[in-house]
Coordinates of C-alpha atoms and ligand atoms in Angstrom, one line a residue:
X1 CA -44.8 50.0 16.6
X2 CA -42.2 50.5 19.6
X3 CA -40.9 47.5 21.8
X4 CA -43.4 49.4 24.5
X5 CA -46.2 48.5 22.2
X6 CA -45.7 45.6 20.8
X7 CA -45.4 44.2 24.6
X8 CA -49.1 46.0 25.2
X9 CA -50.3 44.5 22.4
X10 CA -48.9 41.4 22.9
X11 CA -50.3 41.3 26.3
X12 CA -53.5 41.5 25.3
X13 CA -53.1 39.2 21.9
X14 CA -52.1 36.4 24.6
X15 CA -55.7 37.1 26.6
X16 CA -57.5 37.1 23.1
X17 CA -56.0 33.8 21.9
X18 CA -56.8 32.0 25.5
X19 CA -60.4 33.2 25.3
X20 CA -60.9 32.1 21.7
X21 CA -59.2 28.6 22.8
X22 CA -62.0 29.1 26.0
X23 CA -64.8 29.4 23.9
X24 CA -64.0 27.8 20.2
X25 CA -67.3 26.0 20.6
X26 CA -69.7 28.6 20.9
X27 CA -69.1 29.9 17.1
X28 CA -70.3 28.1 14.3
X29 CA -68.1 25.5 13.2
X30 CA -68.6 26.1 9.4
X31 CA -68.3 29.4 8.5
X32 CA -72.0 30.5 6.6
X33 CA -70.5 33.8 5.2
X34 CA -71.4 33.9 1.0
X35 CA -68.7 34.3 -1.6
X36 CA -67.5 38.0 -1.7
X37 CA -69.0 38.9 1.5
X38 CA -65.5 38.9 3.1
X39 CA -63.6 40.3 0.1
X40 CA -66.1 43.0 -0.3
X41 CA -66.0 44.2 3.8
X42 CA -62.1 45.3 3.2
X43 CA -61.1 48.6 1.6
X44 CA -60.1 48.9 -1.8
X45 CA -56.6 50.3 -1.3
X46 CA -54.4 50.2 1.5
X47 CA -54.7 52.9 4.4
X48 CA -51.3 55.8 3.2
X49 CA -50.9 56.4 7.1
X50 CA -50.2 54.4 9.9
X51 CA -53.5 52.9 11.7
X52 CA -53.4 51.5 15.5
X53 CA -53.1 48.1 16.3
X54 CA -56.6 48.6 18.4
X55 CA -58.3 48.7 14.6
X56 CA -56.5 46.3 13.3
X57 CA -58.1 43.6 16.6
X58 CA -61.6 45.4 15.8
X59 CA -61.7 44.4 12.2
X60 CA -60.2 41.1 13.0
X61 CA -63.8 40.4 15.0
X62 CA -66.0 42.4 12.8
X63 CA -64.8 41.2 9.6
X64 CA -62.6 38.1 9.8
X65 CA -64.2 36.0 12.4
X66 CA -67.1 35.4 10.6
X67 CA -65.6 33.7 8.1
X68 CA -63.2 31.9 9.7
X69 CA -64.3 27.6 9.5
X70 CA -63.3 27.0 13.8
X71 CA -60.9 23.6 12.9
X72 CA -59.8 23.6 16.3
X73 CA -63.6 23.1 17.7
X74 CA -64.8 20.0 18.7
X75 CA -67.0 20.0 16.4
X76 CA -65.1 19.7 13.7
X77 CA -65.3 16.0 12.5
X78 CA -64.9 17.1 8.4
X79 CA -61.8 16.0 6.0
X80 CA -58.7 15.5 8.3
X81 CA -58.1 17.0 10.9
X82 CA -55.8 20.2 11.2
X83 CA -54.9 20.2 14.6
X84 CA -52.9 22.8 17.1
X85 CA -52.6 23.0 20.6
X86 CA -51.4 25.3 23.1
X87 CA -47.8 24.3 22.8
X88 CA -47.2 24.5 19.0
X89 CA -48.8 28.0 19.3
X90 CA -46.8 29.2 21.9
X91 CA -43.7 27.8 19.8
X92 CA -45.2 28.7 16.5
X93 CA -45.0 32.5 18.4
X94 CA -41.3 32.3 19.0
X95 CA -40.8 30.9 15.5
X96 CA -42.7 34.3 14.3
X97 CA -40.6 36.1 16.9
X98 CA -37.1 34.9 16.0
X99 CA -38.0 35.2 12.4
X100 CA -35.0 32.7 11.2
X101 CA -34.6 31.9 7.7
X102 CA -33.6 28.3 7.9
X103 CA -31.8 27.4 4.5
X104 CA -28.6 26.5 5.6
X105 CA -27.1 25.0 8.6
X106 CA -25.2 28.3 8.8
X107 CA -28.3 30.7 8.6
X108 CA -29.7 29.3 12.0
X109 CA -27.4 26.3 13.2
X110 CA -29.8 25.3 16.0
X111 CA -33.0 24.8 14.0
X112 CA -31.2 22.3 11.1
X113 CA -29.4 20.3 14.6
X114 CA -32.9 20.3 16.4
X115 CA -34.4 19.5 12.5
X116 CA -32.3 16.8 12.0
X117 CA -33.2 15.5 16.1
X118 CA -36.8 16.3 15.6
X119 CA -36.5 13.5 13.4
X120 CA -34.7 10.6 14.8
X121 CA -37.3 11.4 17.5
X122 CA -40.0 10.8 14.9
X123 CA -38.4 8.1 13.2
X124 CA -38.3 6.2 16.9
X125 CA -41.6 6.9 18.0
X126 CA -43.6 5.6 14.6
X127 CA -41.2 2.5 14.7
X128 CA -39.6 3.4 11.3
X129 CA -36.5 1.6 10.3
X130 CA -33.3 3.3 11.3
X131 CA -32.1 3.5 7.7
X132 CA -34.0 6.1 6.8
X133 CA -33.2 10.4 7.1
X134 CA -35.6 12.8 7.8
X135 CA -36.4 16.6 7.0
X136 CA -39.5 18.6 7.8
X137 CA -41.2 19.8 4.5
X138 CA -44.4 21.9 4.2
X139 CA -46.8 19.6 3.2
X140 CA -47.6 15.7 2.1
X141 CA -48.3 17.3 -1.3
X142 CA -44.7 18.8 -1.7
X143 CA -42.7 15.9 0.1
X144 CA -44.7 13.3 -2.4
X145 CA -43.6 15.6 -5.3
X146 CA -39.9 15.2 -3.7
X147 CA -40.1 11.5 -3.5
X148 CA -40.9 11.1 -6.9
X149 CA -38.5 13.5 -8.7
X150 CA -36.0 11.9 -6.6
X151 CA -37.4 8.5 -8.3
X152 CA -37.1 9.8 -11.4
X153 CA -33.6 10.8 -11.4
X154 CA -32.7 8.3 -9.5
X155 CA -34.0 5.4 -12.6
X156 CA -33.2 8.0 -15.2
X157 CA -29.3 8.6 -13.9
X158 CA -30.1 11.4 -13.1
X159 CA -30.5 12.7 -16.5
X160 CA -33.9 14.6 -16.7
X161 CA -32.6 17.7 -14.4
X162 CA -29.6 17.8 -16.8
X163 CA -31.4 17.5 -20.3
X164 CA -34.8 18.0 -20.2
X165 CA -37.7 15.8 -19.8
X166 CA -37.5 14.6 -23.3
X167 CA -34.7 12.1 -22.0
X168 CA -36.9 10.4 -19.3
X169 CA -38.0 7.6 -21.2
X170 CA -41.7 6.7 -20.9
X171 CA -41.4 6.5 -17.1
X172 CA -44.9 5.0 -15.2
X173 CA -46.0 6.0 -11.8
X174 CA -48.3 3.6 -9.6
X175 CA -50.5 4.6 -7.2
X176 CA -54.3 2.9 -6.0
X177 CA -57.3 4.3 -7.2
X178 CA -58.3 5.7 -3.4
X179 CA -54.5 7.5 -3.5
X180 CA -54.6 11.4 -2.7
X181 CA -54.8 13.6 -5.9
X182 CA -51.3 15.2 -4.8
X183 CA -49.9 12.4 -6.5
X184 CA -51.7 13.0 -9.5
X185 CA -50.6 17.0 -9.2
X186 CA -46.9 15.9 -8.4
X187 CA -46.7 13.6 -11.7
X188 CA -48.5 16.2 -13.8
X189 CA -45.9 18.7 -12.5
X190 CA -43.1 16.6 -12.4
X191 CA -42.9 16.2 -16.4
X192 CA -44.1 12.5 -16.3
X193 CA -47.9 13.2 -17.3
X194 CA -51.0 12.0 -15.6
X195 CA -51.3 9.6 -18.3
X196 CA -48.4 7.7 -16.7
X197 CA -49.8 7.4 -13.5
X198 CA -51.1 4.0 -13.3
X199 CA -55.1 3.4 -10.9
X200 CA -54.2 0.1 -9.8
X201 CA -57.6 -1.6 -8.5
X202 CA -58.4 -1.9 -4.9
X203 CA -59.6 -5.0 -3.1
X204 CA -63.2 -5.1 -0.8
X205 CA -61.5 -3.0 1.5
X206 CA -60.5 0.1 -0.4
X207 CA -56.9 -1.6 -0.4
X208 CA -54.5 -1.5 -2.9
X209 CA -54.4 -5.3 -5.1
X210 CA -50.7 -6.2 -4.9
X211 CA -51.9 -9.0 -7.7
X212 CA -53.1 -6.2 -9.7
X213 CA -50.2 -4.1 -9.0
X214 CA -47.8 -6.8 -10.4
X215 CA -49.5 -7.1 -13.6
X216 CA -49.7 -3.7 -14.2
X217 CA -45.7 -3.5 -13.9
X218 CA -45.3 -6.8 -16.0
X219 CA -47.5 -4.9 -18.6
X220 CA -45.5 -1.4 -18.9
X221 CA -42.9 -3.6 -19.2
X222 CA -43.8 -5.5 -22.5
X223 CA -44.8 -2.3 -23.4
X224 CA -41.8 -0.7 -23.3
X225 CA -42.5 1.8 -20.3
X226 CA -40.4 2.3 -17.2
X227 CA -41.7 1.4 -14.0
X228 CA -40.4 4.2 -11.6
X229 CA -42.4 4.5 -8.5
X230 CA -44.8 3.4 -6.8
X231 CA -46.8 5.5 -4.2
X232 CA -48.7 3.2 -1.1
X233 CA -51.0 4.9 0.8
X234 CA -51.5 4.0 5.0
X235 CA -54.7 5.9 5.7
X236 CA -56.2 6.9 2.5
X237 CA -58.4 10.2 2.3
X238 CA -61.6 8.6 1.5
X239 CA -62.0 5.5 4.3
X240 CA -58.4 5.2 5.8
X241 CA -57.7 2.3 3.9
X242 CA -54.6 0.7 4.6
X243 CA -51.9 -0.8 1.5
X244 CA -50.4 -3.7 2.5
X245 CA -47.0 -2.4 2.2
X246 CA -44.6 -6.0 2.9
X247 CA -46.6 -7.3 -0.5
X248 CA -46.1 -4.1 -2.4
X249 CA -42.3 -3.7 -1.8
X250 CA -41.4 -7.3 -2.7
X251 CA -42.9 -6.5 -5.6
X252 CA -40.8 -3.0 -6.1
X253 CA -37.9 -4.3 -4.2
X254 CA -37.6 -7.4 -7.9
X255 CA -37.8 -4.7 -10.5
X256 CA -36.1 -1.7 -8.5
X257 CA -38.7 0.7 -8.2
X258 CA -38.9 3.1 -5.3
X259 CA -41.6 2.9 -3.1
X260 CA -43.1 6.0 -1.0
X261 CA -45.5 5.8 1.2
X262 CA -48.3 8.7 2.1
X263 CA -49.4 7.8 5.6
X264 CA -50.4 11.9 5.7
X265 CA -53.0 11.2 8.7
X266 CA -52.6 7.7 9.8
X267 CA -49.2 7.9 10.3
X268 CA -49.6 9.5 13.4
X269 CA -51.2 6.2 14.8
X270 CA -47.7 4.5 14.5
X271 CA -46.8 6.1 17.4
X272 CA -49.1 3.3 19.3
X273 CA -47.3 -0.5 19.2
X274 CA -50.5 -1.9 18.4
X275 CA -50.2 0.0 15.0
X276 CA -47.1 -0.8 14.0
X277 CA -48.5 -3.5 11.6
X278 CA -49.3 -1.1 9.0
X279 CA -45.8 -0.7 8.3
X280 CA -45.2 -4.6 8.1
X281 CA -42.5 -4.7 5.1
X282 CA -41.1 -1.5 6.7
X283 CA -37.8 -2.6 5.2
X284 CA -38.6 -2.1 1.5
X285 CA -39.8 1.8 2.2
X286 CA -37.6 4.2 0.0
X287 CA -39.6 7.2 1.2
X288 CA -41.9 8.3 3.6
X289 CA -44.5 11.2 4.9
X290 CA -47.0 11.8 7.6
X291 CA -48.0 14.9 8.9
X292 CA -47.8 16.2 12.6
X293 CA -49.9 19.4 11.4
X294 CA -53.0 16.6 10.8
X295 CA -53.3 14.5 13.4
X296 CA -50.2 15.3 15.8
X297 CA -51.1 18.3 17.2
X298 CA -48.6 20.6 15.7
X299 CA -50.4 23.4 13.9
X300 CA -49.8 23.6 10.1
X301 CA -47.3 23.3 8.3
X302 CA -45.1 20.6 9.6
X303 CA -45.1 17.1 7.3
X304 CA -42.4 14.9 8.5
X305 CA -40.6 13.2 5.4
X306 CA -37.9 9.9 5.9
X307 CA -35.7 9.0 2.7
X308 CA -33.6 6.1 2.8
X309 CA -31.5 7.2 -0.1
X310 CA -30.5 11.0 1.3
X311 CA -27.9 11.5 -0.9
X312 CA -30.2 10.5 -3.9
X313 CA -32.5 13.0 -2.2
X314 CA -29.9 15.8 -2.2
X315 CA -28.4 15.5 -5.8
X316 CA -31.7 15.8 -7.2
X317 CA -32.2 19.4 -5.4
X318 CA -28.9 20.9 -5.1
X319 CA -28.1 23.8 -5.9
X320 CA -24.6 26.0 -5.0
X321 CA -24.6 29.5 -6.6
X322 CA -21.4 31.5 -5.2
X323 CA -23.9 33.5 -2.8
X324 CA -25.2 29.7 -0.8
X325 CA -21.5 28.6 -0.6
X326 CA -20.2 28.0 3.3
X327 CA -17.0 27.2 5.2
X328 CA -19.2 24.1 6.6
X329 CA -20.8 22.2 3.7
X330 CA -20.8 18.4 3.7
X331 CA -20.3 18.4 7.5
X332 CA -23.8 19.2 8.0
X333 CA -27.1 19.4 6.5
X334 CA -28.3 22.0 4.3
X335 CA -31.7 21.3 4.5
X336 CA -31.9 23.6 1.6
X337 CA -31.4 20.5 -0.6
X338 CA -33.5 18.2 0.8
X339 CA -36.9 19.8 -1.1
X340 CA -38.0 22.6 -3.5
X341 CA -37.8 25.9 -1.2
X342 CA -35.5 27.4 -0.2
X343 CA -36.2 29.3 2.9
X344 CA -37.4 27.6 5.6
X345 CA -39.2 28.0 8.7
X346 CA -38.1 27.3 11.8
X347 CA -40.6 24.5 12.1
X348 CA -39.0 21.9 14.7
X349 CA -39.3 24.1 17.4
X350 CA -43.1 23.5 17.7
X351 CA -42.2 19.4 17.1
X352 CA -40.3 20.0 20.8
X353 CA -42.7 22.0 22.2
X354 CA -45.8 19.7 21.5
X355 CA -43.9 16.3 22.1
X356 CA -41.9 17.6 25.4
X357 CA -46.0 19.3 26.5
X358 CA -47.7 15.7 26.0
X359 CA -44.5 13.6 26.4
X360 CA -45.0 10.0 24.2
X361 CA -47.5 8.6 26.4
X362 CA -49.7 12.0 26.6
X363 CA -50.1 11.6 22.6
X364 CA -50.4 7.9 22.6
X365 CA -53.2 8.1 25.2
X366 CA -55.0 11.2 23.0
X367 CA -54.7 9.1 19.9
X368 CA -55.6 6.0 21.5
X369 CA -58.8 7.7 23.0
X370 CA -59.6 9.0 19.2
X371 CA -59.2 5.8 18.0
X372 CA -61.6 4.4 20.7
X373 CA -64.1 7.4 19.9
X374 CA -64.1 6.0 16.1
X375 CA -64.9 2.2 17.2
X376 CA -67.6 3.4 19.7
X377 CA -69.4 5.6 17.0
X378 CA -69.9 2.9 14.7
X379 CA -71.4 0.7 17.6
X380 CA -73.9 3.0 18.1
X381 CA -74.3 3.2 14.2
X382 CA -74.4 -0.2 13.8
X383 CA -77.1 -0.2 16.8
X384 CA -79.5 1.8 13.9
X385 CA -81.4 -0.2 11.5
X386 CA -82.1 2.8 9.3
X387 CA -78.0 3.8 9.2
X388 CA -75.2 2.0 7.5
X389 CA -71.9 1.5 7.6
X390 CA -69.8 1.8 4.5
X391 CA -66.4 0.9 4.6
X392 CA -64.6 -0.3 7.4
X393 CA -63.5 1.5 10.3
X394 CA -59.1 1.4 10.7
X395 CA -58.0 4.0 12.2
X396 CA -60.3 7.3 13.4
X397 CA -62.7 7.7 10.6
X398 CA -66.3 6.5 10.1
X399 CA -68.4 6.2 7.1
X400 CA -71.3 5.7 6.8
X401 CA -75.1 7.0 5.6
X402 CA -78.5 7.3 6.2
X403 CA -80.9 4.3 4.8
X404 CA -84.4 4.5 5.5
X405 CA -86.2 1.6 3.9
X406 CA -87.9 2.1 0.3
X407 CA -85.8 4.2 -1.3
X408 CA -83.9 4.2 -4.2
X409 CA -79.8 4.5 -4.6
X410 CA -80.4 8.2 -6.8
X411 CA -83.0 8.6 -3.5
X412 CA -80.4 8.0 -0.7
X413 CA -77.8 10.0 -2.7
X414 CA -79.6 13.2 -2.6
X415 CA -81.1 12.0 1.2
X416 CA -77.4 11.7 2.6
X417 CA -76.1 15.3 0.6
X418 CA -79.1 16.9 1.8
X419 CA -78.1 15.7 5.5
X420 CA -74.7 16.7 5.2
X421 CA -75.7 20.2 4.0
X422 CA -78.8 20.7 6.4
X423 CA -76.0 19.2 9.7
X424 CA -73.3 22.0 8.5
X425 CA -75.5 24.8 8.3
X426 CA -76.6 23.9 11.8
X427 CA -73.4 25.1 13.2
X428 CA -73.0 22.7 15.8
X429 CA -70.8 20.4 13.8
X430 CA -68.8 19.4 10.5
X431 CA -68.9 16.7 8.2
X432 CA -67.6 16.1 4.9
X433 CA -68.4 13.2 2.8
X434 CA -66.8 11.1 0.0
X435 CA -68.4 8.0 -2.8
X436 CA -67.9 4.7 -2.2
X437 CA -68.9 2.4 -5.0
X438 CA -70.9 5.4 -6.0
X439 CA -72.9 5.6 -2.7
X440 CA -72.9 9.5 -1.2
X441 CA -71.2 8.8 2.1
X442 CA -71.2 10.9 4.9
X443 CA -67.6 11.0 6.9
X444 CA -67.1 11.4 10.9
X445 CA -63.4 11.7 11.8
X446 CA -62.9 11.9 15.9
X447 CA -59.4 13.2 15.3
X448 CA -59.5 16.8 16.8
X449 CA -57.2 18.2 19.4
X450 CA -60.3 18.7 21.9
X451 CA -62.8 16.3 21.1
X452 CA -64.1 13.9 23.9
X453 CA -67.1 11.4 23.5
X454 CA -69.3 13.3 24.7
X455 CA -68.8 15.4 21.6
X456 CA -69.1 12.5 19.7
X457 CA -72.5 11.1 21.4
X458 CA -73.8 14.5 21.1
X459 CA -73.1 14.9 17.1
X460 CA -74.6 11.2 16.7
X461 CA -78.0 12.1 18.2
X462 CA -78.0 15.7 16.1
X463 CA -77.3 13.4 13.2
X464 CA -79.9 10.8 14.1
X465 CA -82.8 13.2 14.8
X466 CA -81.7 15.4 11.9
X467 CA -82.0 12.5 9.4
X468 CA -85.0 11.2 11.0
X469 CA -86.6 14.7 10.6
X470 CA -85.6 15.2 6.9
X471 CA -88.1 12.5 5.4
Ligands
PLP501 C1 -54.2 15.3 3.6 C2 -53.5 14.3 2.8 C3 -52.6 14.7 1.8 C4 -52.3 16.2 1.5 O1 -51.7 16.8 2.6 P1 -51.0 18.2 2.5 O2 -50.1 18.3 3.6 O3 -52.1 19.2 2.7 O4 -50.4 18.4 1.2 C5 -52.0 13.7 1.1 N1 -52.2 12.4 1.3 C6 -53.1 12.0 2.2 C7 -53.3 10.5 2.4 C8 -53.8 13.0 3.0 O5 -54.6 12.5 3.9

C-alpha cells in the first residue's frame, strides 16, 4: 500500500467509523451468529497475491459484522462495561500509527514521561494517597498477578524467583468469596496453588467479614502457613459490593501482609468526592488497579495500577540482559520492570486524549448521571410487585429478578434464565446475570459510553412486558 493509498483508505476508514458510531444502535446488540459460522465464511489459506483494501472493507461487513457483540451500543447493559469514545479512538489511531515499542524510557521517551504523568493525574483524580506509583498494565487480571508475585517475594526475601517455588513456604492468599476469578488464575499461576487461596465469608451485603478475615489469618498461623496477601475488592463482579478497606488493612497492616485492592470497575467512581469513602483506610493500600478501559471511557486495554512499594515492584520483574542495558537507567523508569511484558503500547496517549476531551468535570458528570440511571432503575423496579431486588444497589449495577407469585425457587430459576435468553435474542438489549444465594439474577449495569435514561426506561418496559409475556 503507498502513502497515496493508505491516505484514500484512510479517508474513507474515518467516514466508516463515524457512521458505525452514528448508527451502533440499529444492529443487534448480541451477536446471534452460531459457533463456526464465522470461522467457516473465511478461506482456508491465505490469498499468495496481494488483494485491495476495497475487499478487505467488503468482507469486514459481509462476514465480520455479523458477529461482532456492538459493546459500544446503548444497549449494552451485560458484564461491565467496555467503553471507548471518540477520543481514545482517535488516539488509539496515532498509537497504531506511531507504532512505538514502549519498553524502555529510551525506546520512546515521551510515552514512559506522559506514562508516569498519566498517573499522578490518576492518582489525584480518584483521591489515592500520594505514596503510591503508578504504571499502565494491560489488564486487572495481569496487574493483580503483579501485586501478588511482588507479595510473594517481598514476604519470601525475595527468594522464590531465585530458587524455585519449593522455597516459598506454605504462603496463603485471602480474598472474599464474591472476588474476581483472576485472583484465583494469578495464585494458580503464581506457584502458590488455589488451595492457598483463602474464601473468606461475606456479610448480608456481599461484603467481605473483616471478623472472618482475622480468624482465618490467626488460623494459618497456628497452622503453620504464611499469610502473604490479601486481595479487597471495591466493586465486585457479581453486585458491586464494596470491602471495607480501613478494617481490612488494620488487620494486614498487624501481621505485615500486603493488601491490593481490585476496584476494576468501581474505581472509576472515585473520581466523584462523594465516593471517596470506599477508599476510607486508603493509607494501608500496598497496591492498587482500576480500569479506564471499563468504565472510563478509554477503549481496551488500559488498567491503571498504584504500588506503594515501587522498588519492591521492580526487583521482582527486572531483568538486564546486555541487549536492554542504557546510558539512562535508574534516572528514569523502565516501565519494562514494572509488569510481565515487555513491549508495550503506547497506551497513555489515549489517557490524555479522553481526560483533556471530557476534562474532570465532563467524566464526573457522565459517571454521576450513570450512577443516577442505576438508582432510578431500581425505583421503578421496586415500583413492581411481581420484580425483586436482589442485592443492593452501590455504584451502577442493578440486580434483580422476575417473581411472579406461586412459584417455586427451581421455577423462578429457569423463569429468570429463560428471560435473560428470550431479552438477548431480541436484539434490542443485553443482559448478563450472576447467583446470589443461589437465586438466578438478572444484571442491568447503566455504565455505557452512550447510554441516557431513556435507554434505560425503554429496556425496563421491554423487560417488564417480556417477563409478563413469558408465563
Ligand atoms: C473486570 C474485572 C476484572 C478483570 O479485568 P481484566 O482487565 O479483563 O483482567 C477483575 N476484577 C474485577 C472486580 C473486575 O470487575
Amino acid at each position: 500500500m503507498t502513502p497515496d493509498e493508505f491516505r484514500g483508505h484512510a479517508h474513507s476508514l474515518v467516514e466508516w467509523m463515524a457512521m458505525y458510531l452514528e448508527n451502533v444502535e440499529k444492529y443487534p446488540v448480541k451477536s446471534g451468529v452460531k459457533p463456526r459460522e464465522i470461522f467457516n465464511k473465511i478461506p482456508s489459506s491465505p490469498p499468495a497475491g496481494p488483494e485491495p483494501f476495497e475487499n478487505f472493507m467488503h468482507d469486514l461487513e459481509e462476514i465480520i459484522m455479523p458477529g461482532i457483540t456492538h459493546w459500544q451500543s446503548p444497549g449494552f447493559f451485560a458484564y461491565f462495561p467496555a467503553n471507548s469514545s471518540p477520543p481514545s479512538v482517535l488516539a488509539e489511531m496515532i498509537t497504531a500509527t506511531l507504532g512505538a515499542q514502549c519498553m524502555n524510557w529510551e525506546t520512546s521517551p515521551a510515552a514512559a514521561e506522559l506514562e508516569e504523568k498519566m498517573m499522578i493525574w490518576l492518582r489525584e483524580m480518584t483521591g489515592l494517597p500520594s505514596t503510591l506509583e503508578g504504571v499502565i498494565q494491560d489488564s486487572a487480571s495481569g496487574a493483580t498477578l503483579a501485586a501478588i508475585i511482588t507479595a510473594r517475594e517481598k514476604v519470601t526475601g525475595f527468594a522464590v524467583n531465585n530458587d524455585g517455588a519449593g522455597s516459598a513456604g506454605r504462603l496463603r492468599v485471602y480474598c472474599s468469596g464474591q472476588a474476581h476469578s483472576s485472583v484465583d488464575k494469578a495464585v494458580k499461576i503464581c506457584g502458590i496453588g488455589k488451595k492457598n487461596l483463602v474464601k473468606v465469608a461475606v456479610r448480608d451485603d456481599f461484603s467481605m467479614d473483616p471478623a472472618a478475615l482475622q480468624k482465618a489469618i490467626e488460623e494459618d498461623k497456628k497452622n503453620g502457613f504464611i499469610p502473604c496477601c490479601v486481595v479487597a475488592t471495591i466493586g465486585t463482579t457479581g453486585t458491586t459490593a464494596v470491602d471495607p478497606i480501613r478494617a481490612i488493612g488494620e488487620i494486614c497492616n498487624k501481621s505485615d501482609i500486603w493488601l491490593h485492592v481490585d476496584a476494576a470497575m468501581a474505581g472509576t467512581a472515585l473520581i466523584l468526592p462523594e465516593f471517596r469513602w470506599m477508599i476510607d483506610g486508603k493509607e494501608y493500600i500496598d497496591s492498587f488497579l482500576f480500569n479506564p478501559h471499563k468504565w472510563m471511557f478509554t477503549n481496551f486495554d488500559c488498567t491503571a495500577f498504584f504500588i506503594k512499594d515501587a522498588a519492591a515492584l521492580i526487583k521482582t520483574f527486572e531483568i538486564l540482559p546486555e541487549y536492554l542495558k542504557t546510558r539512562t537507567r535508574g534516572i528514569v523508569n523502565d516501565y519494562r520492570d514494572w509488569g510481565i511484558p515487555l513491549g508495550r503500547r503506547f497506551r497513555a496517549l489515549k489517557l490524555w486524549s479522553v481526560i483533556r476531551s471530557y476534562g474532570t468535570e465532563g467524566l464526573q458528570k457522565k459517571i454521576r448521571e450513570h450512577i443516577d440511571f442505576a438508582a432510578r432503575l431500581k425505583e421503578m423496579i421496586l415500583r413492581e410487585a411481581d420484580f425483586e431486588i436482589l442485592a443492593p444497589v452501590v455504584i451502577n449495577v442493578v440486580c434483580f429478578r422476575y417473581c411472579p407469585a406461586g412459584i417455586n425457587e427451581n421455577g423462578l430459576n429457569d423463569l429468570n434464565e429463560k428471560l435473560n435468553h428470550y431479552l438477548n435474542d431480541t436484539g434490542r438489549l443485553y443482559l448478563s446475570h450472576t447467583m446470589i444465594n443461589g437465586k438466578y439474577t438478572l444484571r442491568m449495569v447503566t455504565g455505557q459510553t452512550n447510554v441516557t435514561f431513556n435507554h434505560v426506561e425503554k429496556a425496563w418496559e421491554l423487560i417488564k412486558e417480556s417477563a409478563r409475556g413469558l408465563i
